[in-house]
mmCIF file with all atom_site columns, C-alpha atoms in Angstrom:
data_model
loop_
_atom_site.group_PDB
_atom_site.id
_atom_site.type_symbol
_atom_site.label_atom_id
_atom_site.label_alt_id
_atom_site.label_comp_id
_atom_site.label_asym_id
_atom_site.label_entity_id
_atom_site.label_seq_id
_atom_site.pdbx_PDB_ins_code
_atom_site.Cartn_x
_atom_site.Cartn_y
_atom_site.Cartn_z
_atom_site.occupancy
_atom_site.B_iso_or_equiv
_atom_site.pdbx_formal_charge
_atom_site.auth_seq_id
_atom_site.auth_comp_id
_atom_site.auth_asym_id
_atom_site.auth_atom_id
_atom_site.pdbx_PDB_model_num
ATOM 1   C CA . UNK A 1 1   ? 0.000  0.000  0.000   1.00 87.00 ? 658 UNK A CA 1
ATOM 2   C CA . UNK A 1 2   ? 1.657  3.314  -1.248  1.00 93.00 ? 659 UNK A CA 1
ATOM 3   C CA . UNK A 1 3   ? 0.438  6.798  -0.826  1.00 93.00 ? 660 UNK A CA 1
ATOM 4   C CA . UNK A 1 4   ? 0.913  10.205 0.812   1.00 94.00 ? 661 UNK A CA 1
ATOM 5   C CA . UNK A 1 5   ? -0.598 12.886 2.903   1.00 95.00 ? 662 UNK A CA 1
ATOM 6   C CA . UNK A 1 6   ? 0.273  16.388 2.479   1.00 93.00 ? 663 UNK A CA 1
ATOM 7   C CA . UNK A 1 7   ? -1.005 19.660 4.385   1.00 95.00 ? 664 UNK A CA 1
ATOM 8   C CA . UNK A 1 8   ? 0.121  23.569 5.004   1.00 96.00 ? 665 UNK A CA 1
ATOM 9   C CA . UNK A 1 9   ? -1.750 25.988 6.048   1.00 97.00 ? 666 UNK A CA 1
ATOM 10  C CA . UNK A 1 10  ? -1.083 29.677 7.492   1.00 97.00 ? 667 UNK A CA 1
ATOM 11  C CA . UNK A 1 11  ? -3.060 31.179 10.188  1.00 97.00 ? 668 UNK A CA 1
ATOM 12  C CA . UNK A 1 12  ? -2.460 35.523 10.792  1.00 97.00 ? 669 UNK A CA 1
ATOM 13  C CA . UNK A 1 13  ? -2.848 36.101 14.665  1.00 96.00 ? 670 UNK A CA 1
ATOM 14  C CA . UNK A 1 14  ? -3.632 38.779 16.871  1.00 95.00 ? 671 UNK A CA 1
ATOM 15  C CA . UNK A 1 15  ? -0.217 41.564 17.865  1.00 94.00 ? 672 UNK A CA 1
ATOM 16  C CA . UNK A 1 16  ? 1.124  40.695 14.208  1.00 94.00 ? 673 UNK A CA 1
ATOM 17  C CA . UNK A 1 17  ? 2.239  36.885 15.090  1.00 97.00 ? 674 UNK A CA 1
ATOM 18  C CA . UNK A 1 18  ? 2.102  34.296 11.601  1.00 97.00 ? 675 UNK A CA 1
ATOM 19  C CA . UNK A 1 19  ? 1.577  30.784 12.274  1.00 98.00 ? 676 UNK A CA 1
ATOM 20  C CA . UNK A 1 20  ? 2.721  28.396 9.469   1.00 97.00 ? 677 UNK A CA 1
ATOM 21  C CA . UNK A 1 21  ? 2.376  24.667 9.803   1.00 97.00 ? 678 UNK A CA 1
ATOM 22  C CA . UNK A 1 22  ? 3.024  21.629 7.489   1.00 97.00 ? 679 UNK A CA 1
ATOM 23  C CA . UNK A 1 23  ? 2.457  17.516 7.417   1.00 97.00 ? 680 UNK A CA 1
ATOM 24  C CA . UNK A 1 24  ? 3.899  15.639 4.626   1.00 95.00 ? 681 UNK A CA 1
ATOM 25  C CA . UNK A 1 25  ? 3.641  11.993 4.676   1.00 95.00 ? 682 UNK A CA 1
ATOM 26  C CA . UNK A 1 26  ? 5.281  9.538  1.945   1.00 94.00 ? 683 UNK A CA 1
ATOM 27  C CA . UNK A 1 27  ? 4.928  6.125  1.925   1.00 93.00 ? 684 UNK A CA 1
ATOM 28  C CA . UNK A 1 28  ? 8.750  5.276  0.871   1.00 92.00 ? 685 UNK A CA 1
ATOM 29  C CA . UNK A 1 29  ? 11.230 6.905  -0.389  1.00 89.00 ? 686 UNK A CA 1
ATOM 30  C CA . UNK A 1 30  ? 10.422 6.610  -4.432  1.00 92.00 ? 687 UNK A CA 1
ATOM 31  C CA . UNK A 1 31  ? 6.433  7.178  -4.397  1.00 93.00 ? 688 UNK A CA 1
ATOM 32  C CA . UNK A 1 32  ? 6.742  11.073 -4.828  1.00 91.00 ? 689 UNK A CA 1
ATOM 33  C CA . UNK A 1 33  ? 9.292  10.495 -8.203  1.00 91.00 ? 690 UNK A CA 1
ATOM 34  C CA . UNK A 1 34  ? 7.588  7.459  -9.204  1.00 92.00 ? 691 UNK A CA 1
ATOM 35  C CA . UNK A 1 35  ? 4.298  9.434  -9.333  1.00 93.00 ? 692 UNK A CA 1
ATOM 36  C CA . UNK A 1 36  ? 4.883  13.373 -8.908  1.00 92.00 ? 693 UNK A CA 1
ATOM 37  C CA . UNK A 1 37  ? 7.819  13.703 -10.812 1.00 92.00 ? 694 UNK A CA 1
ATOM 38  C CA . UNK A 1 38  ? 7.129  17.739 -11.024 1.00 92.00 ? 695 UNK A CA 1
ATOM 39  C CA . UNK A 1 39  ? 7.161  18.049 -7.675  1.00 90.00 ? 696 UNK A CA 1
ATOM 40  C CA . UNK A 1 40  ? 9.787  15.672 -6.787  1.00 89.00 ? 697 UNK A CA 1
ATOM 41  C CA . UNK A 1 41  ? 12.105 17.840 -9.446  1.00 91.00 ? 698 UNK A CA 1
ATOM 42  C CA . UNK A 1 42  ? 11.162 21.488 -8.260  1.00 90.00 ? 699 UNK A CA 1
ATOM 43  C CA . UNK A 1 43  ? 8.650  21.334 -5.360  1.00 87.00 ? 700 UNK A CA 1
ATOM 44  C CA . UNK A 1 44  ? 8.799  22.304 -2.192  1.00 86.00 ? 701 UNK A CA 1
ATOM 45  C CA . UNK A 1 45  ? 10.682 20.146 0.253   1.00 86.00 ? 702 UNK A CA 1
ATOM 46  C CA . UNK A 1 46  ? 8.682  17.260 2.299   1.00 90.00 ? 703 UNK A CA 1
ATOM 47  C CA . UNK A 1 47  ? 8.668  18.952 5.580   1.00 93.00 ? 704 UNK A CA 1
ATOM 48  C CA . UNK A 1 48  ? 6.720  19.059 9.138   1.00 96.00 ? 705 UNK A CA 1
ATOM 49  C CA . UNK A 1 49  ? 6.968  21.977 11.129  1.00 97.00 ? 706 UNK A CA 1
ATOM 50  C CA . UNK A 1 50  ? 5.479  24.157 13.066  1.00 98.00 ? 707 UNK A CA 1
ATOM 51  C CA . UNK A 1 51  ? 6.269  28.013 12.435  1.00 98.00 ? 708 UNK A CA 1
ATOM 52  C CA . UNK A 1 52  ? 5.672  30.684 14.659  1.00 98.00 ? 709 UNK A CA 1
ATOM 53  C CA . UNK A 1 53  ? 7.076  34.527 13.772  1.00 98.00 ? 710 UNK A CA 1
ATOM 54  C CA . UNK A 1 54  ? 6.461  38.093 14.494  1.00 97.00 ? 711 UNK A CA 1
ATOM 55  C CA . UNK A 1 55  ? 7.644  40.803 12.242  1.00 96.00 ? 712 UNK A CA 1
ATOM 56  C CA . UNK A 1 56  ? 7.216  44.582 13.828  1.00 94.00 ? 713 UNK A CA 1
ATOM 57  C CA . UNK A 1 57  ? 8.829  47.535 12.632  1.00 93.00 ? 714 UNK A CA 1
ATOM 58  C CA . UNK A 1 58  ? 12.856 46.724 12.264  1.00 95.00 ? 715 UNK A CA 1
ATOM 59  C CA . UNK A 1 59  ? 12.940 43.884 14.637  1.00 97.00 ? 716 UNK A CA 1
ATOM 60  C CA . UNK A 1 60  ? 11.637 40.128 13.996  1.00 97.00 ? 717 UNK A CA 1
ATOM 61  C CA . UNK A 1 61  ? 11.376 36.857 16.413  1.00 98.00 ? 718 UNK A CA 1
ATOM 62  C CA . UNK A 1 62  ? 10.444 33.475 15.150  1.00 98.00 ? 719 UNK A CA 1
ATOM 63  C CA . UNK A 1 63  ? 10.113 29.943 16.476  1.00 98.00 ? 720 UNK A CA 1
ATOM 64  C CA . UNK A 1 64  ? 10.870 26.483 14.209  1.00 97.00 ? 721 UNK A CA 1
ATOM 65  C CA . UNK A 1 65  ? 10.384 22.977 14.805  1.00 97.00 ? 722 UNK A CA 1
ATOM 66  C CA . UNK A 1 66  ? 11.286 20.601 12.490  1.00 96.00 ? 723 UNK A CA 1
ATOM 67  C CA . UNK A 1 67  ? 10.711 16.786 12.847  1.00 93.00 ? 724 UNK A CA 1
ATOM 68  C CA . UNK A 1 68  ? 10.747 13.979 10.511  1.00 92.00 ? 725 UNK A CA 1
ATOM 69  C CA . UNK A 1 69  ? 7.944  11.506 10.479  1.00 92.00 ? 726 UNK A CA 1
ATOM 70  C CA . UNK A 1 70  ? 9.702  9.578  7.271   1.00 90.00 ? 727 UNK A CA 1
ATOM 71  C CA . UNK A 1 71  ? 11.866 7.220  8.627   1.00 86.00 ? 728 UNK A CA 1
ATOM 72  C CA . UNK A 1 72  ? 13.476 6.610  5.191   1.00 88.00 ? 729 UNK A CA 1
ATOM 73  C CA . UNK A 1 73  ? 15.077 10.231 5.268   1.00 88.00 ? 730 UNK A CA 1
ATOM 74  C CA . UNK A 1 74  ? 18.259 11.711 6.491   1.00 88.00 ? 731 UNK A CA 1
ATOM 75  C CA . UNK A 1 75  ? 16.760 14.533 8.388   1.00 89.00 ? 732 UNK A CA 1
ATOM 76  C CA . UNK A 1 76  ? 18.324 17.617 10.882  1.00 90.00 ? 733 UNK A CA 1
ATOM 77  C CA . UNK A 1 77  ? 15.607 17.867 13.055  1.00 93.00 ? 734 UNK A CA 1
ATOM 78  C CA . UNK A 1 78  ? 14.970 20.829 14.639  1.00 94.00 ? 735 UNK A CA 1
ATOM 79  C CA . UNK A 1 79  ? 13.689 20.711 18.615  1.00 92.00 ? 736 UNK A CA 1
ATOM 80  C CA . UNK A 1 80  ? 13.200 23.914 18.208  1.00 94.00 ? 737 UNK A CA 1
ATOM 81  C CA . UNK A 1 81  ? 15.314 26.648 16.860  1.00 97.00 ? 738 UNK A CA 1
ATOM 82  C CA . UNK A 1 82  ? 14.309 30.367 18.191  1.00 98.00 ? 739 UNK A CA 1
ATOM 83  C CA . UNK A 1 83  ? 15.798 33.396 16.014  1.00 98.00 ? 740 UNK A CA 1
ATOM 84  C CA . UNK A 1 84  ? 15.827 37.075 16.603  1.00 98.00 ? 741 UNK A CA 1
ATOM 85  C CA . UNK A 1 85  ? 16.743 40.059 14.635  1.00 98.00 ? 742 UNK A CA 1
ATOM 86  C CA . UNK A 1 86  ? 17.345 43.351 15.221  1.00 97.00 ? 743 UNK A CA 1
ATOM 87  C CA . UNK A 1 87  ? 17.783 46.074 12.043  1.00 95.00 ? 744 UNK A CA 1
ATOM 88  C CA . UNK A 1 88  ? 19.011 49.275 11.937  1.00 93.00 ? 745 UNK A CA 1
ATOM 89  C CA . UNK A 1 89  ? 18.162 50.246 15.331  1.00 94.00 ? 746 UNK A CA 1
ATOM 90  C CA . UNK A 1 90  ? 19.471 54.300 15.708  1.00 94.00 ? 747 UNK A CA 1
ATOM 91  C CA . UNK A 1 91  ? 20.914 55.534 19.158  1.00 91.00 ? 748 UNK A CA 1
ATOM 92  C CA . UNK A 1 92  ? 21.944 58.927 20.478  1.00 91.00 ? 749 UNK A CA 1
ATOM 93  C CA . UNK A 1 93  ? 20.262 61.205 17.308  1.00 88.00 ? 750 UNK A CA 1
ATOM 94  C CA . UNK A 1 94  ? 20.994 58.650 14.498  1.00 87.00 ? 751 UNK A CA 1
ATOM 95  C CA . UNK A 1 95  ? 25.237 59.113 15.448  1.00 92.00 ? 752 UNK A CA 1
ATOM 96  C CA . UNK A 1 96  ? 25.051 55.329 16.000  1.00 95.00 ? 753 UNK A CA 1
ATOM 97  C CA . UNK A 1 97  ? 22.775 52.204 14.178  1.00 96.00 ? 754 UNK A CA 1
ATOM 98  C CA . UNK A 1 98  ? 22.890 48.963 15.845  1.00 97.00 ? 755 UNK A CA 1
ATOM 99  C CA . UNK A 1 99  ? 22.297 45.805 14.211  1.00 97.00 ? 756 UNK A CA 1
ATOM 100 C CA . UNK A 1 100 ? 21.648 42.090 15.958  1.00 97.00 ? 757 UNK A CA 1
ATOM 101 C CA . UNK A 1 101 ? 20.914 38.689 14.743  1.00 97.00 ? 758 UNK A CA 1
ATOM 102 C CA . UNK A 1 102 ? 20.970 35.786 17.295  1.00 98.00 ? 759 UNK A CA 1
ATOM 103 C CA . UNK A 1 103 ? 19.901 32.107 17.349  1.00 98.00 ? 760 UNK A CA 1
ATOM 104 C CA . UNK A 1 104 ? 19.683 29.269 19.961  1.00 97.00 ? 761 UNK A CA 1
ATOM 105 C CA . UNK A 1 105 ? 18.830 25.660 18.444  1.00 97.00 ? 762 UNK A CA 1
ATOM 106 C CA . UNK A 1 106 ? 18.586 22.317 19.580  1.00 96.00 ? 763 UNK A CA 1
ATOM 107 C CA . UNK A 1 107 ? 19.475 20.020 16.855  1.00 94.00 ? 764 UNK A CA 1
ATOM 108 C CA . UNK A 1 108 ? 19.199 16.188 16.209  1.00 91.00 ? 765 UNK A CA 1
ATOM 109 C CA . UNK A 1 109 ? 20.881 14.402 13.320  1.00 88.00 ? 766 UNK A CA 1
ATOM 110 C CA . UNK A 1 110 ? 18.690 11.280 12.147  1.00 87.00 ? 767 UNK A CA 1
ATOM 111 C CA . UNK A 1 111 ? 19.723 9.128  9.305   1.00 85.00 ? 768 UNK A CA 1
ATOM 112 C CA . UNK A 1 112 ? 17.564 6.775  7.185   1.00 80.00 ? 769 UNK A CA 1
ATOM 113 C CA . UNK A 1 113 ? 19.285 4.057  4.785   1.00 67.00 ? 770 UNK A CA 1
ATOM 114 C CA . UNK A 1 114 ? 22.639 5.109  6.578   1.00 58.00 ? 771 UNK A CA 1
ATOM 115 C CA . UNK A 1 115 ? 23.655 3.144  9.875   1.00 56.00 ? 772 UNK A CA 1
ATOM 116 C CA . UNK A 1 116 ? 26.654 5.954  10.094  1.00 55.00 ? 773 UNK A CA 1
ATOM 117 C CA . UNK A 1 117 ? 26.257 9.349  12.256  1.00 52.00 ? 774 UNK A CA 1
ATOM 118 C CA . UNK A 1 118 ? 25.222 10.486 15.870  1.00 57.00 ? 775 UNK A CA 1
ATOM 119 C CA . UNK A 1 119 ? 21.403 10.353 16.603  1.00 74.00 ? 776 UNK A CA 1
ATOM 120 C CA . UNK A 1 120 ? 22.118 12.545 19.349  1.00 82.00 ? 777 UNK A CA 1
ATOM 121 C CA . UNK A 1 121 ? 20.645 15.533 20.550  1.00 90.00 ? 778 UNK A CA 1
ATOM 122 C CA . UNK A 1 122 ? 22.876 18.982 20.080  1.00 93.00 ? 779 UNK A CA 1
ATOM 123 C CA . UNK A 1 123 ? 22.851 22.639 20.799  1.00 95.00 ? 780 UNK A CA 1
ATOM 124 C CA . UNK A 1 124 ? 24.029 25.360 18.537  1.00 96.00 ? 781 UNK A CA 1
ATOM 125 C CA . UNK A 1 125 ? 23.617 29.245 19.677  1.00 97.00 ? 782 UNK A CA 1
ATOM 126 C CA . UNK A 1 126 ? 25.510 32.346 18.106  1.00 97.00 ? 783 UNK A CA 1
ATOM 127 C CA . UNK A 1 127 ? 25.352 36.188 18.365  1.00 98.00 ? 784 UNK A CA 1
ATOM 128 C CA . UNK A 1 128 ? 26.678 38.794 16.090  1.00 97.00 ? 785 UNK A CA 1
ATOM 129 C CA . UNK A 1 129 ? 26.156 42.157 17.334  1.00 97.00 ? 786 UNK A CA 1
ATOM 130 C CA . UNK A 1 130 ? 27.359 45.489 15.217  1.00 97.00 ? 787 UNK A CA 1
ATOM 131 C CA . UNK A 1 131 ? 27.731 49.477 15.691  1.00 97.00 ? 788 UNK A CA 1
ATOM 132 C CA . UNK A 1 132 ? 28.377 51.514 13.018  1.00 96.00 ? 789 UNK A CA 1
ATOM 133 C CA . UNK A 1 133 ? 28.836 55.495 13.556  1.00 95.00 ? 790 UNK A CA 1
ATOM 134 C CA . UNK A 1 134 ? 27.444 56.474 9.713   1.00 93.00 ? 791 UNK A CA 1
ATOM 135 C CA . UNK A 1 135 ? 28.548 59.987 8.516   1.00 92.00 ? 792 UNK A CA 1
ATOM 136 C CA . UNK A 1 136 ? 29.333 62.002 5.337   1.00 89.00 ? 793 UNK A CA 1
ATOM 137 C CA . UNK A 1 137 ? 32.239 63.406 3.740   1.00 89.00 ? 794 UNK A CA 1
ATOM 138 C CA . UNK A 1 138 ? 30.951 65.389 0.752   1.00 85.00 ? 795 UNK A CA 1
ATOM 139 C CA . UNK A 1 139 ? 29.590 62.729 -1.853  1.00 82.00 ? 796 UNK A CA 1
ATOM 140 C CA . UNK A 1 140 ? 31.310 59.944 -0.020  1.00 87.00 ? 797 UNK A CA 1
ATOM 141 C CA . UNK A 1 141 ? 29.700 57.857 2.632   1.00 90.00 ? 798 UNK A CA 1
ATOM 142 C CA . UNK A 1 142 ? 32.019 56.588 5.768   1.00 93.00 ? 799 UNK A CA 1
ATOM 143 C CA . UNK A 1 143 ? 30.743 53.668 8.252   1.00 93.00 ? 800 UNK A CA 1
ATOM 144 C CA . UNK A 1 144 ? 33.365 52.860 10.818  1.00 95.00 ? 801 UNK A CA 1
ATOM 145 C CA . UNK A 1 145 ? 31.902 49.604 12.414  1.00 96.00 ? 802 UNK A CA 1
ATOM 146 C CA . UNK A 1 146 ? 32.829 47.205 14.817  1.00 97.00 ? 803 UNK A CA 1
ATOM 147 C CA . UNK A 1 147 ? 31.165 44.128 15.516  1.00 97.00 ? 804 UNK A CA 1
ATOM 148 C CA . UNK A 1 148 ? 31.223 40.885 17.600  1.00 97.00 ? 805 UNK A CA 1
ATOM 149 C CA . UNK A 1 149 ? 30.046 37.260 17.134  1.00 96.00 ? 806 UNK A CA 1
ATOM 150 C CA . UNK A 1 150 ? 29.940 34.558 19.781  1.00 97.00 ? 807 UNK A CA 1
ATOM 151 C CA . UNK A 1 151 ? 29.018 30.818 19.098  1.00 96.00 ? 808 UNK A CA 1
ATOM 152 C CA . UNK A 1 152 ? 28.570 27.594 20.646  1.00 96.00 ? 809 UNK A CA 1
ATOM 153 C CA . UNK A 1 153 ? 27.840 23.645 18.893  1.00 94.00 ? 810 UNK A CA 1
ATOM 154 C CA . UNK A 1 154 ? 28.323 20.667 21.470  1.00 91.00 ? 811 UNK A CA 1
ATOM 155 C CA . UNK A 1 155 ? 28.204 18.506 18.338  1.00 85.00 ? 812 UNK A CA 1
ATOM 156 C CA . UNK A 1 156 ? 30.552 18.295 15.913  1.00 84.00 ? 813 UNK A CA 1
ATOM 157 C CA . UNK A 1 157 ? 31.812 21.836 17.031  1.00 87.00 ? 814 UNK A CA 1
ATOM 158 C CA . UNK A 1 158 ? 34.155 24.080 14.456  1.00 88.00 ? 815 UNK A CA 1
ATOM 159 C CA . UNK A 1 159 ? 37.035 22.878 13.365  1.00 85.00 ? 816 UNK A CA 1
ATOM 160 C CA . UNK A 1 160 ? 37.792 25.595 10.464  1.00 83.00 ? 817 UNK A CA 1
ATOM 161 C CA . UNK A 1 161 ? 40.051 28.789 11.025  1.00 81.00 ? 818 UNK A CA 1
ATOM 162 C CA . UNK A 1 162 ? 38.862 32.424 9.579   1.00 78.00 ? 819 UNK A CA 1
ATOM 163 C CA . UNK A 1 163 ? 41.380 31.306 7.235   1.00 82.00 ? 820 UNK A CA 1
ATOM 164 C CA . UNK A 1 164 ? 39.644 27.897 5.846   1.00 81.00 ? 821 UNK A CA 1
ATOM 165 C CA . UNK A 1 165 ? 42.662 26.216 7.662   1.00 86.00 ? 822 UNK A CA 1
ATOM 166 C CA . UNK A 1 166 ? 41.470 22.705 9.481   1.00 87.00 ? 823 UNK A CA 1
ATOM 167 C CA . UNK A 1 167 ? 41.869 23.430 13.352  1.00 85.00 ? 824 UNK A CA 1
ATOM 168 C CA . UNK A 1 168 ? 41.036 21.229 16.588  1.00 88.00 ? 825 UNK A CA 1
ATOM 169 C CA . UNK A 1 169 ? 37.639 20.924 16.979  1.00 87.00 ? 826 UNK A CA 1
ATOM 170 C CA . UNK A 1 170 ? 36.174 23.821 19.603  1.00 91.00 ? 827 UNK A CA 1
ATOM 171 C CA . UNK A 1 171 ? 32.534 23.920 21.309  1.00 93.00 ? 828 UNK A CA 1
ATOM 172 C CA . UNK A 1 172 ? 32.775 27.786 21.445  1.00 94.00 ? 829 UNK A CA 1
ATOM 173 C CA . UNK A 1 173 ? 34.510 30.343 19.148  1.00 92.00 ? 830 UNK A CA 1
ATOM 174 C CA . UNK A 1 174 ? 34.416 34.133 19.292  1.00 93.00 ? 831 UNK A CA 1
ATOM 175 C CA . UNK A 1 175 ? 35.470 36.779 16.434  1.00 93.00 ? 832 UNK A CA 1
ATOM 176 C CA . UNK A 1 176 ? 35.925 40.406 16.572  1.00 94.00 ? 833 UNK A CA 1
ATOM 177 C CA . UNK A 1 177 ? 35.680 42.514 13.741  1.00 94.00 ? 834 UNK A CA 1
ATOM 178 C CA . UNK A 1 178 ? 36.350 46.344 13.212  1.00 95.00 ? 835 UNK A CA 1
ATOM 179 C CA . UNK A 1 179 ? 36.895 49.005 9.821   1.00 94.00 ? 836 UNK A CA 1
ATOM 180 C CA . UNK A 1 180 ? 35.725 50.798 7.789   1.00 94.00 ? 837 UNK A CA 1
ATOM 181 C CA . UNK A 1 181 ? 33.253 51.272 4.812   1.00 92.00 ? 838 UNK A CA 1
ATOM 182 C CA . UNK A 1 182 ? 33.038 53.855 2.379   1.00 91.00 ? 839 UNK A CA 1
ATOM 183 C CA . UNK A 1 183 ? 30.669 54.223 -1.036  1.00 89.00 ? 840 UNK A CA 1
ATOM 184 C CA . UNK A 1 184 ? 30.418 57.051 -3.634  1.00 85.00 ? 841 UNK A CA 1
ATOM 185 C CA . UNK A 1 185 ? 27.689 58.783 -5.141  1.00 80.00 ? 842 UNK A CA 1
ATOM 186 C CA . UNK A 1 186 ? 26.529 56.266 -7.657  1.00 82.00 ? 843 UNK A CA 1
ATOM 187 C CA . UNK A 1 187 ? 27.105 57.574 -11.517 1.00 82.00 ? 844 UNK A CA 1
ATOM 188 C CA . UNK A 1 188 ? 24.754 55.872 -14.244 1.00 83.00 ? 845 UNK A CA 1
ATOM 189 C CA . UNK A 1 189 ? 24.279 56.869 -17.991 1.00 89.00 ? 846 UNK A CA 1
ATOM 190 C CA . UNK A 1 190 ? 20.875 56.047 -20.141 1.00 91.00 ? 847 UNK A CA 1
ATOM 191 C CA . UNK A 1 191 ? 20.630 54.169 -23.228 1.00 90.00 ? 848 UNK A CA 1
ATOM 192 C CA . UNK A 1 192 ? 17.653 55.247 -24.632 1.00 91.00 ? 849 UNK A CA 1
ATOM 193 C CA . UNK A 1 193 ? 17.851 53.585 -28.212 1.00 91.00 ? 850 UNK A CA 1
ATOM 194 C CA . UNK A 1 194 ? 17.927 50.016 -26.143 1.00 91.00 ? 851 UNK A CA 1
ATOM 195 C CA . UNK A 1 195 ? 14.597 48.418 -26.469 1.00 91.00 ? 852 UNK A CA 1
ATOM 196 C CA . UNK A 1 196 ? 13.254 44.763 -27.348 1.00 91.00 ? 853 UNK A CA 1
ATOM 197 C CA . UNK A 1 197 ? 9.675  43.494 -27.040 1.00 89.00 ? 854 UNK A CA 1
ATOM 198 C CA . UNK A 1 198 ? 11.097 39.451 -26.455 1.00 90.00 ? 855 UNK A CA 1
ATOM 199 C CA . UNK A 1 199 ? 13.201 40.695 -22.961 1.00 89.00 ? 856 UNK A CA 1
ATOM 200 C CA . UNK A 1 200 ? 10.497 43.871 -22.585 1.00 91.00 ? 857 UNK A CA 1
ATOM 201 C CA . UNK A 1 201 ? 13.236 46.111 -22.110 1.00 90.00 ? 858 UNK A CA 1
ATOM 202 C CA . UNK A 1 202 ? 12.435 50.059 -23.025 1.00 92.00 ? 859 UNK A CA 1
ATOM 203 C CA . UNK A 1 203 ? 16.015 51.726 -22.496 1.00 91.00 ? 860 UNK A CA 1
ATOM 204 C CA . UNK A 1 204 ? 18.964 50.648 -20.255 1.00 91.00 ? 861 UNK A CA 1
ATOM 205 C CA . UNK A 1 205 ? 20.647 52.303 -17.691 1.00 90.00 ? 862 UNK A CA 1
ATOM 206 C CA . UNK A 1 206 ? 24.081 51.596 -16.908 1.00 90.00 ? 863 UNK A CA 1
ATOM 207 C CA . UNK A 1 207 ? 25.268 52.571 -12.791 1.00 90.00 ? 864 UNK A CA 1
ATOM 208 C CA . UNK A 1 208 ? 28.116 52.330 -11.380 1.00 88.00 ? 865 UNK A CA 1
ATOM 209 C CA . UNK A 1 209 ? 28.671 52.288 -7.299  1.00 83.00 ? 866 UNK A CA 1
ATOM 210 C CA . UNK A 1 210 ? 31.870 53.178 -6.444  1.00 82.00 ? 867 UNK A CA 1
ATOM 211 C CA . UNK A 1 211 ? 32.582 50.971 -2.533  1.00 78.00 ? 868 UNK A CA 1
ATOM 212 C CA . UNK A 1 212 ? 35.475 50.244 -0.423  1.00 77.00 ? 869 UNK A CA 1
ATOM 213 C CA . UNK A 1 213 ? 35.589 47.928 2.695   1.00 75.00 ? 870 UNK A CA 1
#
């Protein structure tokens, strides 16, 4: 006996909250190719989760979890992940904009066909936090910035160097960051005599943005 079950719907709450939820049941691994081939080729992928998220002004909190009901599937469950960001946030009279994007997770790694790989539970958090001071100097716009990202994953950890160099595995990294950005006043020019009816194109402009990091 081979079939499926599939179901998403989206419900808009009260104090600007979205809640998305999804079910998608296959009966073995080959039933969706063998008989939604479409789908199977550019579809959506077969999740369950639950989706919770509120977007207000320039900030934005969500909630994710992600379990797999397929047994046949290599799947990263998710048990739950919460994220939060923070946008372009202005302190003392716009001198300084703050920006913030954090996550705490707790992860498990199940694995179908494959006897290889930790089932185990795992927890992944991380933090990058920036200030930039924005000001201008004639046409040109200067950001001096410094920022700060923390992280932690009791699983397989990081083993990889700023550099892409292989390092010993750590639970918890930390990386500072500081300098400068600068952009010009764009320049552009118009083609006017550019036009085709196959790419619906009626003239081109051509900009340049001048930007330094």
């Amino acid at each position: 006996l081979r079939g499926r079950f599939s179901w998403v719907h989206r419900q808009y709450l009260p104090d600007k909250w979205q809640l998305t939820t999804a079910v998608s049941y296959l009966s073995d691994k080959n039933f969706l190719e063998s008989f939604y081939r479409n789908e199977y080729a550019v579809g959506n992928a077969q999740e369950t989760y639950v989706h919770l998220k509120r977007i207000q002004d320039n900030w934005g909190l969500s909630f994710l979890g992600n379990i797999r009901i397929n047994d046949f599937e290599n799947k990263l469950e998710e048990l739950p992940t919460a994220e939060f960001h923070w946008t372009g946030q202005s302190f003392l009279d716009d001198k300084l904009t703050f920006y913030s994007d954090s996550q705490v997770s707790r992860f498990r790694q199940l694995y179908g066909s494959s006897p290889h790989g930790s089932q185990e539970f795992f927890s992944f958090a991380s933090t990058r936090n920036e200030v930039d001071m924005p000001m201008q100097i004639g046409k040109v716009k200067v950001v001096p910035f410094a920022a700060g990202t923390v992280a932690h994953d009791d699983g397989q950890g990081f083993h990889t160097d700023i550099d892409g160099s292989t390092v010993d595995s750590k639970d918890n990294v930390w990386i500072g960051e500081g300098g400068v950005r600068a952009s010009a006043q764009p320049y552009w020019k118009i083609y006017p005599n550019v036009k085709s009816r196959l790419w619906d194109v009626n003239q081109l402009r051509h900009i340049i943005s001048p930007y330094l990091v």
